[in-house]
CSV table of C-alpha atoms in Angstrom, one decimal:
chain,number,residue,atom,x,y,z
A,955,GLY,CA,-20.5,-16.8,-44.5
A,956,GLU,CA,-21.7,-18.3,-40.7
A,957,ASN,CA,-20.6,-22.4,-39.8
A,958,VAL,CA,-22.5,-23.5,-36.9
A,959,GLU,CA,-21.6,-27.2,-35.8
A,960,GLN,CA,-23.8,-28.8,-34.0
A,961,HIS,CA,-23.4,-31.8,-31.5
A,962,PRO,CA,-24.8,-34.8,-31.1
A,963,SER,CA,-26.9,-35.4,-34.1
A,964,THR,CA,-28.6,-38.0,-31.6
A,965,LEU,CA,-29.6,-38.4,-28.3
A,966,SER,CA,-31.0,-41.1,-25.7
A,967,VAL,CA,-31.1,-39.6,-22.3
A,968,GLN,CA,-33.1,-41.8,-19.4
A,969,GLU,CA,-36.1,-39.9,-17.6
A,970,GLY,CA,-34.1,-37.6,-14.3
A,971,ASP,CA,-30.6,-37.5,-16.2
A,972,SER,CA,-28.8,-33.9,-17.6
A,973,ALA,CA,-28.5,-33.5,-21.5
A,974,VAL,CA,-26.0,-31.6,-23.5
A,975,ILE,CA,-26.0,-30.0,-26.5
A,976,LYS,CA,-22.9,-28.2,-28.3
A,977,CYS,CA,-22.9,-25.8,-31.3
A,978,THR,CA,-19.4,-24.1,-32.7
A,979,TYR,CA,-19.8,-21.2,-34.5
A,980,SER,CA,-17.2,-19.4,-37.1
A,981,ASP,CA,-18.1,-16.0,-37.8
A,982,SER,CA,-15.8,-13.9,-34.9
A,983,ALA,CA,-18.5,-11.7,-35.4
A,984,SER,CA,-22.0,-13.9,-34.9
A,985,ASN,CA,-23.2,-12.0,-31.6
A,986,TYR,CA,-26.6,-13.3,-31.3
A,987,PHE,CA,-27.4,-17.4,-30.5
A,988,PRO,CA,-30.9,-18.3,-30.2
A,989,TRP,CA,-31.7,-22.2,-29.5
A,990,TYR,CA,-35.2,-23.8,-31.2
A,991,LYS,CA,-36.9,-26.7,-30.1
A,992,GLN,CA,-39.0,-28.7,-32.3
A,993,GLU,CA,-41.5,-31.7,-31.8
A,994,LEU,CA,-42.1,-34.0,-33.9
A,995,GLY,CA,-44.6,-32.4,-37.0
A,996,LYS,CA,-44.6,-29.3,-35.1
A,997,ARG,CA,-43.3,-26.0,-35.9
A,998,PRO,CA,-39.7,-24.6,-34.0
A,999,GLN,CA,-40.4,-22.6,-31.2
A,1000,LEU,CA,-37.5,-20.9,-29.5
A,1001,ILE,CA,-36.3,-21.5,-26.3
A,1002,ILE,CA,-33.4,-19.9,-24.7
A,1003,ASP,CA,-31.1,-17.4,-26.6
A,1004,ILE,CA,-27.9,-15.4,-25.0
A,1005,ARG,CA,-26.6,-12.4,-25.9
A,1006,SER,CA,-22.4,-11.4,-26.2
A,1007,ASN,CA,-22.5,-10.1,-23.6
A,1008,VAL,CA,-23.5,-12.3,-21.4
A,1009,GLY,CA,-22.1,-15.9,-20.2
A,1010,GLU,CA,-24.8,-17.5,-19.3
A,1011,LYS,CA,-28.5,-17.5,-19.0
A,1012,LYS,CA,-30.7,-20.4,-17.4
A,1013,ASP,CA,-34.5,-20.2,-17.5
A,1014,GLN,CA,-35.9,-22.9,-15.0
A,1015,ARG,CA,-34.5,-26.5,-16.7
A,1016,ILE,CA,-32.1,-25.0,-19.6
A,1017,ALA,CA,-29.6,-23.2,-19.9
A,1018,VAL,CA,-26.9,-22.2,-22.2
A,1019,THR,CA,-23.7,-21.4,-21.6
A,1020,LEU,CA,-21.9,-18.8,-24.4
A,1021,ASN,CA,-17.7,-19.3,-24.3
A,1022,LYS,CA,-16.6,-16.7,-27.1
A,1023,THR,CA,-13.2,-17.4,-27.4
A,1024,ALA,CA,-13.4,-21.0,-28.3
A,1025,LYS,CA,-16.5,-20.0,-30.8
A,1026,HIS,CA,-19.2,-22.5,-29.0
A,1027,PHE,CA,-22.2,-22.2,-27.0
A,1028,SER,CA,-23.9,-25.2,-25.4
A,1029,LEU,CA,-27.4,-26.5,-24.4
A,1030,HIS,CA,-28.0,-28.3,-21.0
A,1031,ILE,CA,-31.4,-29.4,-20.4
A,1032,THR,CA,-31.4,-30.3,-16.2
A,1033,GLU,CA,-34.3,-33.7,-15.6
A,1034,THR,CA,-35.2,-34.4,-18.1
A,1035,GLN,CA,-38.6,-35.0,-19.0
A,1036,PRO,CA,-40.6,-37.1,-21.8
A,1037,GLU,CA,-42.0,-33.8,-23.2
A,1038,ASP,CA,-38.3,-32.8,-23.9
A,1039,SER,CA,-38.2,-35.5,-26.8
A,1040,ALA,CA,-37.7,-33.3,-29.4
A,1041,VAL,CA,-35.4,-32.2,-32.0
A,1042,TYR,CA,-32.8,-28.8,-31.0
A,1043,PHE,CA,-31.7,-26.3,-33.6
A,1044,CYS,CA,-28.9,-23.9,-32.3
A,1045,ALA,CA,-28.1,-21.0,-34.5
A,1046,ALA,CA,-25.9,-17.6,-34.6
A,1047,PRO,CA,-26.1,-15.0,-37.0
A,1048,GLN,CA,-24.2,-15.2,-40.3
A,1049,GLY,CA,-21.4,-11.5,-40.7
A,1050,GLY,CA,-23.4,-9.4,-37.7
A,1051,SER,CA,-26.5,-10.2,-39.1
A,1052,ASN,CA,-30.0,-9.8,-37.1
A,1053,TYR,CA,-31.8,-11.2,-39.4
A,1054,LYS,CA,-30.3,-14.4,-41.5
A,1055,LEU,CA,-29.6,-17.0,-38.5
A,1056,THR,CA,-27.6,-20.2,-39.8
A,1057,PHE,CA,-28.5,-23.4,-37.9
A,1058,GLY,CA,-27.5,-26.6,-37.6
A,1059,LYS,CA,-28.3,-30.3,-39.1
A,1060,GLY,CA,-30.5,-30.8,-34.9
A,1061,THR,CA,-30.1,-33.1,-32.4
A,1062,LEU,CA,-32.3,-35.5,-32.2
A,1063,LEU,CA,-33.2,-36.3,-27.7
A,1064,THR,CA,-35.0,-38.7,-27.4
A,1065,VAL,CA,-36.1,-39.2,-23.7
A,1066,ASN,CA,-37.2,-42.4,-22.0
A,1067,PRO,CA,-39.4,-43.1,-18.8
B,1046,GLY,CA,-54.3,-14.9,-36.5
B,1047,ALA,CA,-52.4,-15.5,-33.9
B,1048,GLY,CA,-49.7,-17.0,-35.8
B,1049,VAL,CA,-48.0,-17.2,-38.1
B,1050,SER,CA,-50.3,-19.2,-41.3
B,1051,GLN,CA,-49.4,-21.1,-43.9
B,1052,SER,CA,-51.3,-23.0,-46.9
B,1053,PRO,CA,-51.3,-26.0,-47.8
B,1054,SER,CA,-49.7,-27.7,-45.6
B,1055,ASN,CA,-49.2,-30.7,-48.3
B,1056,LYS,CA,-47.7,-30.0,-51.5
B,1057,VAL,CA,-47.7,-33.5,-53.5
B,1058,THR,CA,-46.9,-32.6,-57.3
B,1059,GLU,CA,-45.3,-34.4,-60.5
B,1060,LYS,CA,-42.3,-32.7,-61.6
B,1061,GLY,CA,-42.2,-29.3,-64.4
B,1062,LYS,CA,-45.1,-28.7,-62.2
B,1063,ASP,CA,-45.2,-25.2,-61.1
B,1064,VAL,CA,-46.2,-24.4,-57.2
B,1065,GLU,CA,-47.3,-21.8,-55.3
B,1066,LEU,CA,-46.6,-21.5,-51.0
B,1067,ARG,CA,-48.2,-19.4,-49.1
B,1068,CYS,CA,-47.5,-17.5,-46.0
B,1069,ASP,CA,-49.6,-15.0,-43.4
B,1070,PRO,CA,-47.0,-14.2,-41.2
B,1071,ILE,CA,-48.1,-12.5,-37.9
B,1072,SER,CA,-50.1,-9.2,-38.6
B,1073,GLY,CA,-47.1,-6.4,-37.3
B,1074,HIS,CA,-44.7,-8.1,-38.1
B,1075,THR,CA,-43.0,-6.2,-41.1
B,1076,ALA,CA,-39.3,-8.9,-41.2
B,1077,LEU,CA,-40.3,-12.0,-43.1
B,1078,TYR,CA,-37.9,-15.2,-43.8
B,1079,TRP,CA,-38.3,-18.4,-46.2
B,1080,TYR,CA,-36.2,-21.4,-44.7
B,1081,ARG,CA,-36.5,-24.6,-46.2
B,1082,GLN,CA,-36.5,-28.2,-44.1
B,1083,SER,CA,-34.9,-31.1,-46.2
B,1084,LEU,CA,-34.9,-34.1,-44.1
B,1085,GLY,CA,-32.0,-34.3,-41.6
B,1086,GLN,CA,-31.0,-31.1,-42.4
B,1087,GLY,CA,-30.9,-28.3,-40.7
B,1088,LEU,CA,-33.1,-24.6,-41.6
B,1089,GLU,CA,-32.3,-23.6,-45.0
B,1090,PHE,CA,-32.5,-20.1,-45.1
B,1091,LEU,CA,-34.0,-19.0,-49.1
B,1092,ILE,CA,-34.9,-15.0,-48.4
B,1093,TYR,CA,-36.0,-11.9,-46.0
B,1094,PHE,CA,-38.1,-9.9,-46.3
B,1095,GLN,CA,-38.7,-6.2,-44.5
B,1096,GLY,CA,-41.8,-5.2,-45.7
B,1097,ASN,CA,-42.5,-5.2,-49.5
B,1098,SER,CA,-38.0,-5.2,-49.9
B,1099,ALA,CA,-36.6,-8.0,-50.2
B,1100,PRO,CA,-33.5,-6.9,-49.2
B,1101,ASP,CA,-31.7,-10.5,-49.8
B,1102,LYS,CA,-32.3,-13.2,-51.9
B,1103,SER,CA,-28.7,-15.2,-51.2
B,1104,GLY,CA,-30.7,-17.8,-50.5
B,1105,LEU,CA,-32.7,-19.2,-53.1
B,1106,PRO,CA,-31.2,-21.9,-54.8
B,1107,SER,CA,-31.8,-21.3,-58.7
B,1108,ASP,CA,-33.7,-19.7,-60.5
B,1109,ARG,CA,-36.6,-21.4,-60.8
B,1110,PHE,CA,-37.4,-20.0,-57.2
B,1111,SER,CA,-38.8,-16.4,-56.4
B,1112,ALA,CA,-40.9,-15.1,-53.8
B,1113,GLU,CA,-43.1,-11.9,-53.8
B,1114,ARG,CA,-45.2,-10.2,-50.8
B,1115,THR,CA,-47.4,-7.3,-51.0
B,1116,GLY,CA,-48.4,-4.9,-48.8
B,1117,GLY,CA,-46.1,-5.7,-46.1
B,1118,SER,CA,-48.2,-9.0,-45.5
B,1119,VAL,CA,-48.7,-12.0,-47.4
B,1120,SER,CA,-45.5,-13.9,-48.5
B,1121,THR,CA,-46.1,-16.1,-51.5
B,1122,LEU,CA,-43.2,-18.3,-52.5
B,1123,THR,CA,-43.0,-20.0,-55.6
B,1124,ILE,CA,-41.2,-22.8,-57.6
B,1125,GLN,CA,-41.9,-23.2,-61.3
B,1126,ARG,CA,-40.8,-26.1,-63.4
B,1127,THR,CA,-40.1,-28.3,-60.0
B,1128,GLN,CA,-37.8,-31.2,-59.5
B,1129,GLN,CA,-37.4,-34.0,-56.7
B,1130,GLU,CA,-35.0,-32.5,-54.7
B,1131,ASP,CA,-37.2,-29.4,-54.2
B,1132,SER,CA,-38.9,-32.3,-51.8
B,1133,ALA,CA,-38.8,-30.9,-48.6
B,1134,VAL,CA,-40.6,-29.1,-45.8
B,1135,TYR,CA,-41.1,-24.8,-46.3
B,1136,LEU,CA,-41.1,-22.9,-43.4
B,1137,CYS,CA,-42.1,-19.8,-43.5
B,1138,ALA,CA,-41.4,-16.8,-40.2
B,1139,SER,CA,-42.1,-13.9,-39.3
B,1140,SER,CA,-40.6,-11.4,-36.9
B,1141,VAL,CA,-40.5,-7.8,-35.2
B,1142,ARG,CA,-38.4,-5.1,-37.0
B,1143,ASP,CA,-36.0,-5.6,-33.6
B,1144,PRO,CA,-32.4,-5.9,-34.0
B,1145,ASN,CA,-32.7,-6.8,-29.6
B,1146,THR,CA,-35.5,-9.6,-29.9
B,1147,GLY,CA,-34.4,-11.6,-32.9
B,1148,GLU,CA,-37.3,-14.0,-32.7
B,1149,LEU,CA,-38.4,-15.9,-35.3
B,1150,PHE,CA,-42.4,-17.0,-35.4
B,1151,PHE,CA,-42.3,-20.2,-37.7
B,1152,GLY,CA,-45.8,-21.0,-39.4
B,1153,GLU,CA,-46.2,-25.0,-39.7
B,1154,GLY,CA,-44.5,-25.2,-42.7
B,1155,SER,CA,-45.4,-26.4,-46.3
B,1156,ARG,CA,-44.6,-29.7,-47.2
B,1157,LEU,CA,-43.8,-30.3,-51.0
B,1158,THR,CA,-42.9,-33.2,-52.5
B,1159,VAL,CA,-42.6,-33.8,-56.2
B,1160,LEU,CA,-42.7,-37.5,-57.5
């Protein structure tokens, strides 16, 4: 089955700096890679996703890059703000499934004002 | 309602008791999922429903866990003879049955504590 590794487990940055979180996956059939943000005590929410037919996708201050050859994808947050502080989870579908996501263990991002 | 609703939000129970957790998905979403989130861990897949049927129960940890969905809407996750290792946040999510969409809409979870 799919194995998703996420690094780092914790990340602390100063407000205004950039943050990068990286995930690797094992199933070469995976073709959809979402990122979820979970604020403390809140529900996970999708913030950005990328499909395997593109290498990069941007949405304002966040971007995701995908390297299918190396089987890794990364979340980039620029000009970080305190409200970016949360746990971020990457995910990949298992066995090419369009429903069964395997999640990474999460990255706790702290943005210090 | 506008989002996925789960109840109870918190449940404290004694070891050996049974618990039921409820999920009310977004209206019109045919796909429903249960995930478990333990401290410091990611989201662990438990079960997937498409309509009222569960084509994938592979994530249920043991036969003490069961789930059903009725009317293509509300789902109940039942844990029998609870154990301390069952303590976790149980998250429900729903999605439109569209393989090109993929987005999961999560509820706020039911935090289960087994004493």
